[in-house]
mmCIF file of C-alpha atoms in Angstrom:
data_model
loop_
_atom_site.group_PDB
_atom_site.id
_atom_site.type_symbol
_atom_site.label_atom_id
_atom_site.label_comp_id
_atom_site.label_asym_id
_atom_site.label_seq_id
_atom_site.Cartn_x
_atom_site.Cartn_y
_atom_site.Cartn_z
ATOM 1 C CA UNK A 28 -69.767 -12.236 -21.172
ATOM 2 C CA UNK A 29 -73.581 -12.495 -21.296
ATOM 3 C CA UNK A 30 -75.860 -12.237 -18.297
ATOM 4 C CA UNK A 31 -76.068 -15.762 -16.835
ATOM 5 C CA UNK A 32 -79.860 -15.999 -16.813
ATOM 6 C CA UNK A 33 -82.789 -14.702 -18.813
ATOM 7 C CA UNK A 34 -85.248 -11.938 -18.046
ATOM 8 C CA UNK A 35 -88.185 -14.369 -17.781
ATOM 9 C CA UNK A 36 -86.395 -16.241 -14.982
ATOM 10 C CA UNK A 37 -85.576 -12.996 -13.204
ATOM 11 C CA UNK A 38 -89.147 -11.731 -13.411
ATOM 12 C CA UNK A 39 -90.498 -14.987 -11.953
ATOM 13 C CA UNK A 40 -88.530 -14.652 -8.768
ATOM 14 C CA UNK A 41 -88.286 -18.459 -8.455
ATOM 15 C CA UNK A 42 -84.538 -18.775 -9.016
ATOM 16 C CA UNK A 43 -83.057 -15.402 -8.002
ATOM 17 C CA UNK A 44 -84.262 -13.919 -4.715
ATOM 18 C CA UNK A 45 -86.220 -10.654 -4.973
ATOM 19 C CA UNK A 46 -83.681 -8.984 -2.668
ATOM 20 C CA UNK A 47 -81.074 -9.463 -5.412
ATOM 21 C CA UNK A 48 -83.182 -7.800 -8.103
ATOM 22 C CA UNK A 49 -84.062 -4.122 -8.477
ATOM 23 C CA UNK A 50 -86.429 -2.699 -11.100
ATOM 24 C CA UNK A 51 -86.073 0.738 -12.691
ATOM 25 C CA UNK A 52 -88.431 2.463 -15.104
ATOM 26 C CA UNK A 53 -85.550 4.383 -16.684
ATOM 27 C CA UNK A 54 -81.774 4.713 -16.292
ATOM 28 C CA UNK A 55 -81.172 6.969 -13.310
ATOM 29 C CA UNK A 56 -77.401 7.256 -12.962
ATOM 30 C CA UNK A 57 -77.259 8.442 -9.367
ATOM 31 C CA UNK A 58 -79.668 5.831 -7.939
ATOM 32 C CA UNK A 59 -78.496 2.959 -10.122
ATOM 33 C CA UNK A 60 -74.806 3.576 -9.508
ATOM 34 C CA UNK A 61 -75.360 3.247 -5.738
ATOM 35 C CA UNK A 62 -77.116 -0.068 -6.241
ATOM 36 C CA UNK A 63 -74.412 -1.376 -8.587
ATOM 37 C CA UNK A 64 -71.843 -0.367 -5.985
ATOM 38 C CA UNK A 65 -73.805 -2.162 -3.252
ATOM 39 C CA UNK A 66 -74.121 -5.357 -5.263
ATOM 40 C CA UNK A 67 -70.380 -5.227 -6.033
ATOM 41 C CA UNK A 68 -69.531 -4.933 -2.350
ATOM 42 C CA UNK A 69 -71.713 -8.014 -1.686
ATOM 43 C CA UNK A 70 -71.297 -7.743 2.052
ATOM 44 C CA UNK A 71 -73.429 -10.837 2.784
ATOM 45 C CA UNK A 72 -71.898 -12.924 -0.005
ATOM 46 C CA UNK A 73 -75.153 -13.274 -1.921
ATOM 47 C CA UNK A 74 -73.304 -13.231 -5.220
ATOM 48 C CA UNK A 75 -74.225 -9.702 -6.268
ATOM 49 C CA UNK A 76 -77.471 -8.817 -7.963
ATOM 50 C CA UNK A 77 -79.418 -7.556 -10.996
ATOM 51 C CA UNK A 78 -80.947 -4.301 -12.136
ATOM 52 C CA UNK A 79 -83.628 -4.473 -14.841
ATOM 53 C CA UNK A 80 -84.313 -1.180 -16.567
ATOM 54 C CA UNK A 81 -87.629 -0.700 -18.280
ATOM 55 C CA UNK A 82 -89.887 -2.097 -15.556
ATOM 56 C CA UNK A 83 -92.069 -0.270 -13.068
ATOM 57 C CA UNK A 84 -92.053 -1.869 -9.652
ATOM 58 C CA UNK A 85 -94.667 -2.135 -6.882
ATOM 59 C CA UNK A 86 -93.687 -3.431 -3.435
ATOM 60 C CA UNK A 87 -90.465 -4.815 -4.894
ATOM 61 C CA UNK A 88 -92.234 -6.743 -7.653
ATOM 62 C CA UNK A 89 -92.554 -6.002 -11.382
ATOM 63 C CA UNK A 90 -95.772 -4.265 -12.370
ATOM 64 C CA UNK A 91 -97.629 -5.458 -15.407
ATOM 65 C CA UNK A 92 -97.991 -4.665 -18.211
ATOM 66 C CA UNK A 93 -94.228 -4.193 -18.556
ATOM 67 C CA UNK A 94 -93.173 -0.778 -19.824
ATOM 68 C CA UNK A 95 -90.015 -1.535 -21.764
ATOM 69 C CA UNK A 96 -87.530 1.027 -23.092
ATOM 70 C CA UNK A 97 -88.067 3.044 -26.289
ATOM 71 C CA UNK A 98 -85.498 1.688 -28.756
ATOM 72 C CA UNK A 99 -84.190 5.223 -29.532
ATOM 73 C CA UNK A 100 -83.079 5.610 -25.891
ATOM 74 C CA UNK A 101 -81.060 2.396 -25.599
ATOM 75 C CA UNK A 102 -77.830 3.719 -27.070
ATOM 76 C CA UNK A 103 -77.858 6.868 -24.905
ATOM 77 C CA UNK A 104 -78.520 4.824 -21.777
ATOM 78 C CA UNK A 105 -75.638 2.457 -22.524
ATOM 79 C CA UNK A 106 -73.150 5.263 -23.197
ATOM 80 C CA UNK A 107 -74.093 7.129 -20.059
ATOM 81 C CA UNK A 108 -74.004 3.870 -18.073
ATOM 82 C CA UNK A 109 -70.448 3.205 -19.199
ATOM 83 C CA UNK A 110 -69.272 6.716 -18.330
ATOM 84 C CA UNK A 111 -70.957 6.760 -14.942
ATOM 85 C CA UNK A 112 -69.761 3.237 -13.917
ATOM 86 C CA UNK A 113 -66.184 4.326 -14.521
ATOM 87 C CA UNK A 114 -66.647 6.568 -11.486
ATOM 88 C CA UNK A 115 -66.830 3.540 -9.193
ATOM 89 C CA UNK A 116 -63.559 3.015 -7.341
ATOM 90 C CA UNK A 117 -61.687 0.640 -7.519
ATOM 91 C CA UNK A 118 -62.480 0.032 -11.152
ATOM 92 C CA UNK A 119 -65.601 -2.041 -11.612
ATOM 93 C CA UNK A 120 -67.833 -2.595 -14.614
ATOM 94 C CA UNK A 121 -71.010 -4.690 -14.405
ATOM 95 C CA UNK A 122 -72.150 -7.011 -17.131
ATOM 96 C CA UNK A 123 -74.842 -5.335 -19.334
ATOM 97 C CA UNK A 124 -77.143 -6.916 -21.869
ATOM 98 C CA UNK A 125 -80.003 -5.538 -23.951
ATOM 99 C CA UNK A 126 -82.777 -8.120 -24.177
ATOM 100 C CA UNK A 127 -86.092 -8.452 -26.068
ATOM 101 C CA UNK A 128 -89.064 -9.739 -24.107
ATOM 102 C CA UNK A 129 -92.754 -9.618 -24.945
ATOM 103 C CA UNK A 130 -91.917 -7.486 -28.000
ATOM 104 C CA UNK A 131 -90.249 -4.805 -25.838
ATOM 105 C CA UNK A 132 -86.668 -3.933 -25.021
ATOM 106 C CA UNK A 133 -85.048 -3.999 -21.592
ATOM 107 C CA UNK A 134 -81.575 -3.528 -20.199
ATOM 108 C CA UNK A 135 -80.404 -6.161 -17.677
ATOM 109 C CA UNK A 136 -77.430 -5.229 -15.540
ATOM 110 C CA UNK A 137 -75.628 -8.003 -13.655
ATOM 111 C CA UNK A 138 -73.333 -6.812 -10.882
ATOM 112 C CA UNK A 139 -71.556 -9.824 -9.334
ATOM 113 C CA UNK A 140 -69.585 -9.408 -6.149
ATOM 114 C CA UNK A 141 -66.168 -7.920 -6.896
ATOM 115 C CA UNK A 142 -62.724 -9.096 -5.779
ATOM 116 C CA UNK A 143 -61.363 -5.584 -5.093
ATOM 117 C CA UNK A 144 -64.018 -4.479 -2.579
ATOM 118 C CA UNK A 145 -64.846 -2.257 -0.872
ATOM 119 C CA UNK A 146 -66.170 -0.153 -3.758
ATOM 120 C CA UNK A 147 -67.375 3.415 -3.459
ATOM 121 C CA UNK A 148 -69.311 5.688 -5.761
ATOM 122 C CA UNK A 149 -69.787 9.499 -5.815
ATOM 123 C CA UNK A 150 -72.228 10.826 -3.303
ATOM 124 C CA UNK A 151 -74.053 12.653 -6.089
ATOM 125 C CA UNK A 152 -73.708 13.209 -9.803
ATOM 126 C CA UNK A 153 -72.940 16.932 -9.351
ATOM 127 C CA UNK A 154 -69.873 18.085 -11.313
ATOM 128 C CA UNK A 155 -68.130 19.499 -8.248
ATOM 129 C CA UNK A 156 -68.966 16.482 -6.051
ATOM 130 C CA UNK A 157 -65.853 15.112 -4.358
ATOM 131 C CA UNK A 158 -67.462 13.023 -1.639
ATOM 132 C CA UNK A 159 -67.473 9.279 -1.994
ATOM 133 C CA UNK A 160 -69.653 6.785 -0.191
ATOM 134 C CA UNK A 161 -69.600 3.005 0.235
ATOM 135 C CA UNK A 162 -72.942 1.377 -0.273
ATOM 136 C CA UNK A 163 -74.170 -2.098 0.759
ATOM 137 C CA UNK A 164 -77.248 -4.156 0.161
ATOM 138 C CA UNK A 165 -79.398 -5.187 3.104
ATOM 139 C CA UNK A 166 -82.601 -7.132 2.461
ATOM 140 C CA UNK A 167 -84.015 -5.326 -0.573
ATOM 141 C CA UNK A 168 -82.546 -1.885 0.145
ATOM 142 C CA UNK A 169 -79.327 -0.049 -0.862
ATOM 143 C CA UNK A 170 -78.002 1.724 2.252
ATOM 144 C CA UNK A 171 -74.993 3.488 3.613
ATOM 145 C CA UNK A 172 -73.254 1.091 6.020
ATOM 146 C CA UNK A 173 -73.003 1.698 9.750
ATOM 147 C CA UNK A 174 -69.544 1.973 11.291
ATOM 148 C CA UNK A 175 -69.635 -1.699 12.238
ATOM 149 C CA UNK A 176 -70.779 -2.709 8.743
ATOM 150 C CA UNK A 177 -68.082 -0.524 7.291
ATOM 151 C CA UNK A 178 -65.494 -2.421 9.334
ATOM 152 C CA UNK A 179 -66.918 -5.701 8.009
ATOM 153 C CA UNK A 180 -66.653 -4.316 4.511
ATOM 154 C CA UNK A 181 -63.006 -3.466 5.000
ATOM 155 C CA UNK A 182 -62.383 -6.921 6.368
ATOM 156 C CA UNK A 183 -63.668 -8.342 3.117
ATOM 157 C CA UNK A 184 -61.023 -6.503 1.133
ATOM 158 C CA UNK A 185 -58.717 -9.032 -0.548
ATOM 159 C CA UNK A 186 -60.396 -11.688 1.533
ATOM 160 C CA UNK A 187 -61.219 -13.972 -1.365
ATOM 161 C CA UNK A 188 -58.148 -16.078 -2.113
ATOM 162 C CA UNK A 189 -57.411 -17.035 -5.683
ATOM 163 C CA UNK A 190 -58.232 -20.675 -5.008
ATOM 164 C CA UNK A 191 -61.765 -19.810 -3.921
ATOM 165 C CA UNK A 192 -62.571 -17.443 -6.782
ATOM 166 C CA UNK A 193 -65.115 -18.349 -9.416
ATOM 167 C CA UNK A 194 -63.577 -19.225 -12.775
ATOM 168 C CA UNK A 195 -65.817 -17.572 -15.339
ATOM 169 C CA UNK A 196 -63.983 -19.219 -18.254
ATOM 170 C CA UNK A 197 -64.837 -22.767 -17.121
ATOM 171 C CA UNK A 198 -67.992 -24.842 -17.141
ATOM 172 C CA UNK A 199 -69.381 -27.466 -14.748
ATOM 173 C CA UNK A 200 -68.509 -30.102 -17.319
ATOM 174 C CA UNK A 201 -64.849 -29.279 -16.797
ATOM 175 C CA UNK A 202 -65.061 -31.039 -13.392
ATOM 176 C CA UNK A 203 -64.475 -34.815 -13.708
ATOM 177 C CA UNK A 204 -66.745 -37.045 -11.602
ATOM 178 C CA UNK A 205 -64.223 -39.903 -11.659
ATOM 179 C CA UNK A 206 -61.502 -37.746 -10.161
ATOM 180 C CA UNK A 207 -63.920 -36.436 -7.546
ATOM 181 C CA UNK A 208 -65.056 -39.902 -6.503
ATOM 182 C CA UNK A 209 -61.501 -41.205 -6.423
ATOM 183 C CA UNK A 210 -60.510 -38.381 -4.136
ATOM 184 C CA UNK A 211 -63.516 -38.843 -1.839
ATOM 185 C CA UNK A 212 -62.752 -42.570 -1.528
ATOM 186 C CA UNK A 213 -59.090 -41.884 -0.816
ATOM 187 C CA UNK A 214 -59.814 -39.501 2.038
ATOM 188 C CA UNK A 215 -62.618 -41.643 3.415
ATOM 189 C CA UNK A 216 -65.322 -39.043 2.978
ATOM 190 C CA UNK A 217 -68.903 -39.994 3.707
ATOM 191 C CA UNK A 218 -69.837 -38.256 0.467
ATOM 192 C CA UNK A 219 -68.254 -41.134 -1.487
ATOM 193 C CA UNK A 220 -71.101 -43.494 -0.638
ATOM 194 C CA UNK A 221 -73.740 -41.129 -1.993
ATOM 195 C CA UNK A 222 -71.755 -39.603 -4.848
ATOM 196 C CA UNK A 223 -72.893 -42.239 -7.318
ATOM 197 C CA UNK A 224 -76.538 -41.217 -7.185
ATOM 198 C CA UNK A 225 -76.331 -37.649 -5.929
ATOM 199 C CA UNK A 226 -76.985 -34.792 -8.328
ATOM 200 C CA UNK A 227 -73.584 -33.709 -9.653
ATOM 201 C CA UNK A 228 -74.177 -30.009 -8.974
ATOM 202 C CA UNK A 229 -75.261 -30.755 -5.427
ATOM 203 C CA UNK A 230 -72.179 -32.931 -4.885
ATOM 204 C CA UNK A 231 -69.944 -30.118 -6.097
ATOM 205 C CA UNK A 232 -71.745 -27.660 -3.816
ATOM 206 C CA UNK A 233 -71.236 -29.977 -0.857
ATOM 207 C CA UNK A 234 -67.535 -30.015 -1.635
ATOM 208 C CA UNK A 235 -67.524 -26.208 -2.063
ATOM 209 C CA UNK A 236 -65.883 -26.385 -5.465
ATOM 210 C CA UNK A 237 -68.591 -24.483 -7.314
ATOM 211 C CA UNK A 238 -70.329 -21.202 -6.519
ATOM 212 C CA UNK A 239 -73.759 -21.095 -4.926
ATOM 213 C CA UNK A 240 -75.679 -18.988 -7.449
ATOM 214 C CA UNK A 241 -78.509 -21.129 -8.812
ATOM 215 C CA UNK A 242 -78.635 -19.221 -12.103
ATOM 216 C CA UNK A 243 -74.893 -19.136 -12.745
ATOM 217 C CA UNK A 244 -73.163 -22.328 -11.725
ATOM 218 C CA UNK A 245 -69.400 -22.132 -12.340
ATOM 219 C CA UNK A 246 -66.450 -24.021 -10.882
ATOM 220 C CA UNK A 247 -64.103 -22.436 -8.420
ATOM 221 C CA UNK A 248 -60.422 -22.401 -9.144
ATOM 222 C CA UNK A 249 -59.689 -24.956 -6.438
ATOM 223 C CA UNK A 250 -62.137 -27.416 -8.070
ATOM 224 C CA UNK A 251 -60.395 -27.034 -11.440
ATOM 225 C CA UNK A 252 -56.961 -27.481 -9.842
ATOM 226 C CA UNK A 253 -57.825 -30.865 -8.381
ATOM 227 C CA UNK A 254 -60.691 -32.262 -10.453
ATOM 228 C CA UNK A 255 -60.018 -31.109 -13.992
ATOM 229 C CA UNK A 256 -58.168 -33.474 -16.275
ATOM 230 C CA UNK A 257 -56.088 -30.619 -17.683
ATOM 231 C CA UNK A 258 -55.855 -27.767 -15.138
ATOM 232 C CA UNK A 259 -53.152 -26.146 -17.307
ATOM 233 C CA UNK A 260 -55.977 -25.043 -19.604
ATOM 234 C CA UNK A 261 -57.080 -22.612 -16.938
ATOM 235 C CA UNK A 262 -53.781 -22.096 -15.085
ATOM 236 C CA UNK A 263 -50.914 -21.988 -17.580
ATOM 237 C CA UNK A 264 -47.735 -23.725 -16.337
ATOM 238 C CA UNK A 265 -49.563 -25.438 -13.493
ATOM 239 C CA UNK A 266 -46.971 -28.180 -13.584
ATOM 240 C CA UNK A 267 -43.881 -29.564 -11.868
ATOM 241 C CA UNK A 268 -40.580 -29.626 -13.784
ATOM 242 C CA UNK A 269 -37.878 -31.923 -12.459
ATOM 243 C CA UNK A 270 -34.624 -30.830 -14.109
ATOM 244 C CA UNK A 271 -31.399 -32.790 -13.590
ATOM 245 C CA UNK A 272 -27.905 -31.461 -14.355
ATOM 246 C CA UNK A 273 -25.699 -34.603 -14.485
ATOM 247 C CA UNK A 274 -22.634 -32.544 -15.363
ATOM 248 C CA UNK A 275 -23.407 -29.554 -13.164
ATOM 249 C CA UNK A 276 -24.961 -26.213 -14.120
ATOM 250 C CA UNK A 277 -22.249 -25.554 -16.730
ATOM 251 C CA UNK A 278 -22.595 -28.991 -18.362
ATOM 252 C CA UNK A 279 -24.094 -29.809 -21.728
ATOM 253 C CA UNK A 280 -26.527 -32.474 -20.512
ATOM 254 C CA UNK A 281 -29.948 -31.687 -19.061
ATOM 255 C CA UNK A 282 -32.577 -34.253 -18.187
ATOM 256 C CA UNK A 283 -36.051 -32.712 -17.820
ATOM 257 C CA UNK A 284 -39.312 -34.369 -16.835
ATOM 258 C CA UNK A 285 -42.611 -32.481 -16.684
ATOM 259 C CA UNK A 286 -45.615 -33.596 -14.578
ATOM 260 C CA UNK A 287 -49.069 -32.248 -15.377
ATOM 261 C CA UNK A 288 -52.627 -33.033 -14.384
ATOM 262 C CA UNK A 289 -54.615 -32.555 -11.151
ATOM 263 C CA UNK A 290 -52.346 -31.078 -8.498
ATOM 264 C CA UNK A 291 -52.381 -34.015 -6.114
ATOM 265 C CA UNK A 292 -51.663 -36.449 -8.926
ATOM 266 C CA UNK A 293 -48.794 -34.462 -10.425
ATOM 267 C CA UNK A 294 -47.289 -34.122 -6.952
ATOM 268 C CA UNK A 295 -47.564 -37.850 -6.333
ATOM 269 C CA UNK A 296 -46.039 -38.705 -9.728
ATOM 270 C CA UNK A 297 -43.182 -36.209 -9.343
ATOM 271 C CA UNK A 298 -42.307 -37.568 -5.887
ATOM 272 C CA UNK A 299 -42.424 -41.158 -7.192
ATOM 273 C CA UNK A 300 -40.064 -40.208 -10.022
ATOM 274 C CA UNK A 301 -37.602 -38.531 -7.670
ATOM 275 C CA UNK A 302 -37.694 -41.468 -5.330
ATOM 276 C CA UNK A 303 -37.130 -44.025 -8.122
ATOM 277 C CA UNK A 304 -34.791 -42.124 -10.434
ATOM 278 C CA UNK A 305 -33.015 -39.441 -8.489
ATOM 279 C CA UNK A 306 -32.489 -40.719 -4.981
ATOM 280 C CA UNK A 307 -29.743 -43.303 -4.730
ATOM 281 C CA UNK A 308 -28.732 -45.491 -1.831
ATOM 282 C CA UNK A 309 -25.163 -46.314 -0.918
ATOM 283 C CA UNK A 310 -24.440 -49.358 1.242
ATOM 284 C CA UNK A 311 -21.142 -49.655 3.125
ATOM 285 C CA UNK A 312 -20.283 -53.019 4.629
ATOM 286 C CA UNK A 313 -17.745 -53.557 7.463
ATOM 287 C CA UNK A 314 -15.621 -56.603 8.058
ATOM 288 C CA UNK A 315 -16.030 -56.518 11.807
ATOM 289 C CA UNK A 316 -19.835 -56.302 12.057
ATOM 290 C CA UNK A 317 -22.871 -57.808 10.358
ATOM 291 C CA UNK A 318 -24.778 -54.563 10.000
ATOM 292 C CA UNK A 319 -24.066 -52.299 7.036
ATOM 293 C CA UNK A 320 -24.427 -48.531 6.929
ATOM 294 C CA UNK A 321 -26.874 -47.138 4.404
ATOM 295 C CA UNK A 322 -26.730 -43.620 3.019
ATOM 296 C CA UNK A 323 -28.839 -41.660 0.570
ATOM 297 C CA UNK A 324 -27.740 -38.814 -1.717
ATOM 298 C CA UNK A 325 -30.887 -36.822 -0.860
ATOM 299 C CA UNK A 326 -33.264 -37.120 2.134
ATOM 300 C CA UNK A 327 -36.682 -38.146 0.703
ATOM 301 C CA UNK A 328 -38.661 -36.830 3.696
ATOM 302 C CA UNK A 329 -37.227 -33.328 3.272
ATOM 303 C CA UNK A 330 -37.883 -33.349 -0.484
ATOM 304 C CA UNK A 331 -41.456 -34.548 0.078
ATOM 305 C CA UNK A 332 -42.226 -31.792 2.554
ATOM 306 C CA UNK A 333 -40.591 -29.095 0.429
ATOM 307 C CA UNK A 334 -42.410 -30.087 -2.741
ATOM 308 C CA UNK A 335 -45.753 -30.460 -0.959
ATOM 309 C CA UNK A 336 -45.382 -26.956 0.421
ATOM 310 C CA UNK A 337 -44.445 -25.617 -3.028
ATOM 311 C CA UNK A 338 -47.508 -27.213 -4.633
ATOM 312 C CA UNK A 339 -50.066 -26.346 -2.009
ATOM 313 C CA UNK A 340 -48.837 -22.865 -1.233
ATOM 314 C CA UNK A 341 -48.088 -21.670 -4.721
ATOM 315 C CA UNK A 342 -50.157 -18.788 -6.134
ATOM 316 C CA UNK A 343 -51.576 -20.244 -9.326
ATOM 317 C CA UNK A 344 -52.374 -16.800 -10.684
ATOM 318 C CA UNK A 345 -48.629 -16.621 -11.291
ATOM 319 C CA UNK A 346 -47.859 -18.311 -14.583
ATOM 320 C CA UNK A 347 -44.688 -20.131 -13.680
ATOM 321 C CA UNK A 348 -44.010 -23.864 -13.152
ATOM 322 C CA UNK A 349 -42.647 -25.366 -9.952
ATOM 323 C CA UNK A 350 -39.094 -26.360 -10.742
ATOM 324 C CA UNK A 351 -37.070 -29.009 -8.911
ATOM 325 C CA UNK A 352 -33.397 -28.717 -9.761
ATOM 326 C CA UNK A 353 -31.197 -31.772 -9.197
ATOM 327 C CA UNK A 354 -27.574 -30.730 -9.168
ATOM 328 C CA UNK A 355 -24.434 -32.884 -9.285
ATOM 329 C CA UNK A 356 -23.691 -34.163 -5.786
ATOM 330 C CA UNK A 357 -20.631 -36.215 -4.923
ATOM 331 C CA UNK A 358 -20.780 -38.621 -2.017
ATOM 332 C CA UNK A 359 -17.525 -39.672 -0.415
ATOM 333 C CA UNK A 360 -17.421 -43.163 1.053
ATOM 334 C CA UNK A 361 -16.427 -41.944 4.522
ATOM 335 C CA UNK A 362 -18.294 -38.573 4.502
ATOM 336 C CA UNK A 363 -22.017 -39.242 3.900
ATOM 337 C CA UNK A 364 -24.265 -36.305 2.985
ATOM 338 C CA UNK A 365 -27.422 -37.693 4.470
ATOM 339 C CA UNK A 366 -28.012 -40.651 6.685
ATOM 340 C CA UNK A 367 -31.075 -42.545 7.865
#
């Protein structure tokens, strides 16, 4: 995966805040590893940060003319970088790219916030060093957290649910504006009135279905689940299978229907199918009264609640479909299974 922005944009400071960029003249494993660790911990949810190697800094800004890195040192830097980054625990590797700019070479390290935080790195690069330290980023400095900040860091551990994670394999174009507008209209959102002329990226940000990094706009998983035409591209087996066994589990006949698409649509279609094709009503008339008794083989309200819970509480990082099994059920005239 390449770095999501270019070095010219980073050096301008107009898109990425200076606090999220650090400049290094050369690769210094001990200092740089601490900063990578701090960006990975992302305690303030900035989205991580960047280290640019080959630039001298002054008061947090790049100093011109730019130094660059001698080409013969690039390979050594990259090998040492890989070895040293493996010392971060839990396992974390930043995205690294060698770039050419103004006829010189630079190394850009992108360290986005990690999902397994808190991360720690060795206190020093000494061979016998056994101490480990958590590092965080505050303003434009890499620091050791206070006890209170350390507690906040622990609270962030596993605090990013799968639905809210950025999907690096998707693009903004995978979100469908028609599905979004239809949803906004259905729920009566005030965003619907302005969605027609609002910038699409800004609309998605208002709905919190994309990340907030200006230089790396990607959909979140939840956005793809509801507003992608084919969410199964990103979440294999994100579907509902309604399987009927007319002759029982040991029978030879199986009727299977699969429902795909945005989660709320596949849920609606599956429930409609069950209501129309599976649920049957039995009417019993009596000679001594005008009213008839009506019975159903399955209670729709219970099925609706169960299937809604299955769809909205499923972990879509698990590659398995939701399966509704319809087994053979006999209804005796005088012993109803369910009654409304």
